[in-house]
XYZ file of C-alpha atoms in Angstrom:
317
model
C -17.431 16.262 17.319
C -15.743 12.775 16.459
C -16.338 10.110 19.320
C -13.360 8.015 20.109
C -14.854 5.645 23.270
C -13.077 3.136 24.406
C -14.126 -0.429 23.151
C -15.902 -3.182 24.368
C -14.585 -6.855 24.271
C -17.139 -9.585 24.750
C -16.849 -12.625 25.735
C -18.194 -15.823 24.032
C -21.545 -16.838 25.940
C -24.865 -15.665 24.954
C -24.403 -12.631 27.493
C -22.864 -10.978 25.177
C -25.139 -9.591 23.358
C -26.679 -8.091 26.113
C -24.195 -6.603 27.562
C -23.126 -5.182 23.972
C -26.922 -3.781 23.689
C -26.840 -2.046 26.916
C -23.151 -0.506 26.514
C -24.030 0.772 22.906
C -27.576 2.015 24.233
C -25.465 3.955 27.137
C -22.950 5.625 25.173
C -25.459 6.779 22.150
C -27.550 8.508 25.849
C -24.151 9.778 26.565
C -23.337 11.516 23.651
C -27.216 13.393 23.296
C -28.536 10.641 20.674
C -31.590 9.115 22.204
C -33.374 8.849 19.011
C -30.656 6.654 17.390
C -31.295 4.127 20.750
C -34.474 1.446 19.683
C -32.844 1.616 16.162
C -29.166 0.890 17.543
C -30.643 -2.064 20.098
C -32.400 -4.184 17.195
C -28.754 -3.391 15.159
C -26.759 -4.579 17.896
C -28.129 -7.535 18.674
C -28.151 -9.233 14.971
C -24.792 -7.837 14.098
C -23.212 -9.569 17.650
C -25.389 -12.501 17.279
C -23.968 -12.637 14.032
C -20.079 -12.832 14.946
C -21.184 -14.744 18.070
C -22.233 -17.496 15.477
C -20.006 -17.101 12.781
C -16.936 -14.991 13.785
C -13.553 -15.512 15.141
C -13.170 -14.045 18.513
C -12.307 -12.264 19.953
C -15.148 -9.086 19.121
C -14.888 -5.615 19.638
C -17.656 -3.353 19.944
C -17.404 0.453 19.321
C -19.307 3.434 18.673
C -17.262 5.526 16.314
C -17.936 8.544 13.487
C -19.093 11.778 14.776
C -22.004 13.121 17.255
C -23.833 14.125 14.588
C -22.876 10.441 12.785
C -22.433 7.890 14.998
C -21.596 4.575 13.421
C -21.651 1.111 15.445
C -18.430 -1.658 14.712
C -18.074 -5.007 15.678
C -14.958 -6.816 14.560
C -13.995 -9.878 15.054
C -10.731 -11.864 13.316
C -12.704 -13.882 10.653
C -11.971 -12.852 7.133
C -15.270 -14.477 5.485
C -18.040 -11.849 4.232
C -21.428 -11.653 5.698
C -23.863 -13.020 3.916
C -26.067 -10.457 2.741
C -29.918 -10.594 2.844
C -31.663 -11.806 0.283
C -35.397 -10.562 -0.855
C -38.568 -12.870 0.826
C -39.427 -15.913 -1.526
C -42.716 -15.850 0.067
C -41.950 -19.155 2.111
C -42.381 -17.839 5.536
C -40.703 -21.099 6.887
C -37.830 -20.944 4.278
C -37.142 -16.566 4.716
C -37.152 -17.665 9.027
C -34.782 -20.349 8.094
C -32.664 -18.536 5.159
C -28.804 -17.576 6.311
C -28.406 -13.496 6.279
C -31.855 -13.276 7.218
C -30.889 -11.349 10.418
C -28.564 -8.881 8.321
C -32.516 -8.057 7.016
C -33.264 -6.172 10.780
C -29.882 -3.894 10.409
C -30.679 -2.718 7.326
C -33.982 -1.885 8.221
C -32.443 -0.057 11.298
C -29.494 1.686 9.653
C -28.906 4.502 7.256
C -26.112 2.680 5.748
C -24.397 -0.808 7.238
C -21.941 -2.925 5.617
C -18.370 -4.968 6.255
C -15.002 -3.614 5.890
C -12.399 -6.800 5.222
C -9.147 -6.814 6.267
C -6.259 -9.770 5.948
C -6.679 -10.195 9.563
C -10.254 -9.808 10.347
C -13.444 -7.874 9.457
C -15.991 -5.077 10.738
C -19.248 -5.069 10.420
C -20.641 -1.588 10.742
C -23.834 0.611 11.004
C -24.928 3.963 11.122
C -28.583 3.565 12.969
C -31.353 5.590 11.747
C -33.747 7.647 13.579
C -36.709 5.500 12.280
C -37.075 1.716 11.782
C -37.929 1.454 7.847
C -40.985 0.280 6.400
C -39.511 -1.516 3.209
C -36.034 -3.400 3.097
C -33.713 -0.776 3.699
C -30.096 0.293 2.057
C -27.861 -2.548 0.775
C -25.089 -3.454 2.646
C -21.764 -2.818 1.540
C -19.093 -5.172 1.677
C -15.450 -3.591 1.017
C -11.931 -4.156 1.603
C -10.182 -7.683 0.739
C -13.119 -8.852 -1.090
C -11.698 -12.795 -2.016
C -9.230 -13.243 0.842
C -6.063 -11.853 1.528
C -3.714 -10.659 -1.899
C -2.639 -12.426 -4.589
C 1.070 -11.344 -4.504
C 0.688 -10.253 -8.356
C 3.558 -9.032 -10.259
C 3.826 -5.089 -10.357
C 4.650 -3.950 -14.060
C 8.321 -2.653 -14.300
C 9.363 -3.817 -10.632
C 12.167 -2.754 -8.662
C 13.838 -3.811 -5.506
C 13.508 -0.631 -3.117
C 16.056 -0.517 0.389
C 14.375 0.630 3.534
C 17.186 1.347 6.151
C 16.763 1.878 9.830
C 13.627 1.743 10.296
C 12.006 2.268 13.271
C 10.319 -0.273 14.620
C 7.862 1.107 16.762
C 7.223 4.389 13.768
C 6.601 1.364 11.089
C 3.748 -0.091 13.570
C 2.033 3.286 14.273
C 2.175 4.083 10.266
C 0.701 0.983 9.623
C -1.808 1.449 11.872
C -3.026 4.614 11.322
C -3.309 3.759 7.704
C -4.949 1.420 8.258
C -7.318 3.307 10.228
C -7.670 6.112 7.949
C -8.486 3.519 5.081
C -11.547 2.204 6.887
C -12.535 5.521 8.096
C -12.737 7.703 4.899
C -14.303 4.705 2.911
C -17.141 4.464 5.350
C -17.751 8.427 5.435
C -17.815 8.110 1.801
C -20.510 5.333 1.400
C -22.492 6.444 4.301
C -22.569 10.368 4.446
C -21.166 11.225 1.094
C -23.264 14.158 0.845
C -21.951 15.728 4.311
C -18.173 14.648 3.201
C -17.810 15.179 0.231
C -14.051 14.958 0.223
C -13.992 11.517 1.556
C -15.304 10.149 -1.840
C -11.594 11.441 -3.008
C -9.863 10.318 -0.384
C -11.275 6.828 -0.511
C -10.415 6.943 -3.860
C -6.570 7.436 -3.243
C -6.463 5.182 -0.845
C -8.403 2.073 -3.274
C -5.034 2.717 -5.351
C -2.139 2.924 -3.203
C -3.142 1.028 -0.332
C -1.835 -2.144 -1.773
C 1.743 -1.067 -2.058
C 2.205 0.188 1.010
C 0.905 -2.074 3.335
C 2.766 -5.507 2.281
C 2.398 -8.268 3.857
C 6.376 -8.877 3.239
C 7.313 -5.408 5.511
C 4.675 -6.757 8.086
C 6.213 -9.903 8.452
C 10.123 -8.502 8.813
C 8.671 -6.151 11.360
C 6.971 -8.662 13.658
C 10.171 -10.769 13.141
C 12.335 -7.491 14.427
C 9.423 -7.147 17.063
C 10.173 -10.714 18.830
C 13.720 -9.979 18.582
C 13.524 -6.906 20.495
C 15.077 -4.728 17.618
C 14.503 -1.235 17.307
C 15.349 -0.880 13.638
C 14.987 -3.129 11.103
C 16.112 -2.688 6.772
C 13.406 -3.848 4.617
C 13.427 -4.726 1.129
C 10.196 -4.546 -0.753
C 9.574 -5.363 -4.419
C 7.087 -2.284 -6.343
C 6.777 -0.800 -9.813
C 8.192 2.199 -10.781
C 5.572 4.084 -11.751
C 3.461 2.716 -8.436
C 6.096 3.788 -6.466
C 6.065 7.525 -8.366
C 2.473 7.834 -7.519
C 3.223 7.320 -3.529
C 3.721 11.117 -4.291
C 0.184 11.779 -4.325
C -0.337 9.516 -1.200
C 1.770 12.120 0.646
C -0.278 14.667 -0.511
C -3.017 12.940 0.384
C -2.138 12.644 3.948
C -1.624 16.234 4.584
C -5.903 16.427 3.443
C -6.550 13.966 6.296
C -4.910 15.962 8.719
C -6.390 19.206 7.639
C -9.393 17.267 7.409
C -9.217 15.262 10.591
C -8.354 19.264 12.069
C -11.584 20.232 11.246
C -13.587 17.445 13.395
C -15.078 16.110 10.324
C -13.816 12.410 11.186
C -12.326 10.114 13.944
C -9.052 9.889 12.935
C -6.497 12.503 14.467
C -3.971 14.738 12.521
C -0.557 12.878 12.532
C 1.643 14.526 15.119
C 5.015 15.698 13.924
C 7.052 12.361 14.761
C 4.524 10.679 12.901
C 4.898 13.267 10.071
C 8.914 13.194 10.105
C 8.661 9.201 9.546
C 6.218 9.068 6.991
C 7.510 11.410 4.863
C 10.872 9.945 5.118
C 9.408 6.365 4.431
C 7.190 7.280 1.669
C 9.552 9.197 0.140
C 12.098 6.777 0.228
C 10.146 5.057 -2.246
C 9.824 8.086 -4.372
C 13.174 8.811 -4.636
C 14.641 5.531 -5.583
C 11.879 5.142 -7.991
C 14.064 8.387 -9.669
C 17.690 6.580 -9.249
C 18.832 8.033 -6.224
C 20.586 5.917 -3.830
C 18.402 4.828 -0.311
C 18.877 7.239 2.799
C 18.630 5.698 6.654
C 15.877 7.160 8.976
C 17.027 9.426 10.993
C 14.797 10.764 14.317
C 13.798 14.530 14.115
C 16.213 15.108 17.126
C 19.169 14.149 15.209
C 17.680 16.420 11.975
C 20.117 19.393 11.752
C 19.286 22.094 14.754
C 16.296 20.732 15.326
C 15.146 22.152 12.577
C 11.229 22.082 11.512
C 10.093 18.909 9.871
C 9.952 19.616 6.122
C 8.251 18.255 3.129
C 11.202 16.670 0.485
C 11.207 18.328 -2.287
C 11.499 15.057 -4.608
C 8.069 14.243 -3.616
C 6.386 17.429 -3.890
């Protein structure tokens, strides 16, 4: 069953961890997972320590996956990596006093742990084990904008693609949901692979055409039409041909995340059939230009033609 809690913000005083400890210890009782809790507490309290130190607030807790997966996040808006452990030197003074050292206890009290970074922040993450382990544990994983934010490289064979109407508030939800999605099939894929083994795919898909489709040139015009108070906005966005072709696939690819998300195998929902209508228009959009044809304007399911069911284009099938 996938858990979707609400979060936890903490403040910025050394209560913090505390109270993150004892609100991550309550929900894993909640949800049936007592054996997860002395592994979870020791997890906890580095990773929070951690952002408390080094982080940008403000930090979210939150106790995502599934029942039979949970997984701990704490994000905070600082784009810099975690430093990961590194193996003893021997020096007890120098391993006490060595920077990542701390990172050490979560991986000894996680299946899997790593950091997913994003432009505007990062999440550290952890899936607790049952059992604190004896040697140093898994390697964390550090994924997403490994570097910093984009480079704003040069697609091969751009073109200048026209976005017209579109909605505001859809553009936000699309982006965030992808978003979302992103970060959630790339950590069922590094940390239960085996369980999931369509995630692996998924993550895959998403490695490729994530880039395109989440600009930071879109962002910007749609926080600009957000101030304003506008409900639509026309965006133009610069791609390659052939990229924009393959947003095909990522259409496809949606339609396995809702089947998949259907089946309770991770936290993301299936897209309802607003969400659906939009994306299929706005992806699309990008498809069919890529072919020559002139740009269409969004138009809401309601004004579609007798209401008719939402239905896939055919010039992205």
């Amino acid at each position: 069953m996938p858990l979707n809690r609400p979060a936890l913000t903490l403040g910025a005083g050394p209560r913090s961890v505390q109270d993150a400890r004892r609100w991550v210890v309550s929900t894993l009782r909640e949800i049936g997972r007592d054996d997860l809790v002395e592994s979870a507490e020791l997890a906890i309290s580095e990773i929070v320590t951690n952002a408390l130190l080094h982080g940008t607030p403000p930090i979210v807790v939150r106790v995502r996956g599934t029942r039979e997966h949970p997984r701990i996040e704490v994000a905070d808006q600082s784009t810099e990596a975690p430093t990961l452990p590194q193996p003893p030197t021997g020096d007890e003074l120098e391993d006490l006093l060595t920077v990542g050292r701390g990172l050490s206890i979560v991986a000894r009290a996680s299946e899997a742990w790593g950091a997913e970074i994003e432009d505007d922040g990062k999440t550290v993450w952890c899936t607790p084990a049952a059992e604190f382990a004896d040697d140093e544990g898994p390697t964390g994983l550090i994924t997403g904008l490994l570097g910093g934010a984009p480079t704003g490289e040069v697609p091969v064979d751009p073109m200048r693609f026209r976005l017209l109407a579109v909605p505001v508030r859809d553009y936000t939800s699309f982006h965030n949901h992808f978003r979302e999605l992103r970060r959630e099939v790339r950590l069922l894929a590094m940390a239960h692979e085996s369980d999931y083994p369509l995630a692996s795919t998924l993550a895959e898909v998403f490695n490729q055409l994530g880039r395109p489709l989440t600009l930071a040139t879109m962002r910007e015009e749609v926080r600009r039409a957000q101030e304003s108070d506008l409900p639509t906005v026309d965006l133009q966005v610069e791609m390659g041909r052939e990229e924009a072709r393959g947003v095909a696939r990522f259409i496809e690819l949606l339609d396995l995340t809702d089947a998949f998300a259907r089946e309770e195998k991770m936290l993301s929902l299936a897209r309802d059939p607003r969400q659906v209508a939009f994306q299929s228009w706005f992806l699309g959009e990008f498809v069919r230009q890529a072919e020559g044809l002139q740009p269409t304007p969004w138009r809401a399911p309601a004004d579609r033609e007798a209401d008719a069911p939402v239905e896939r284009r055919s010039s992205v099938s």
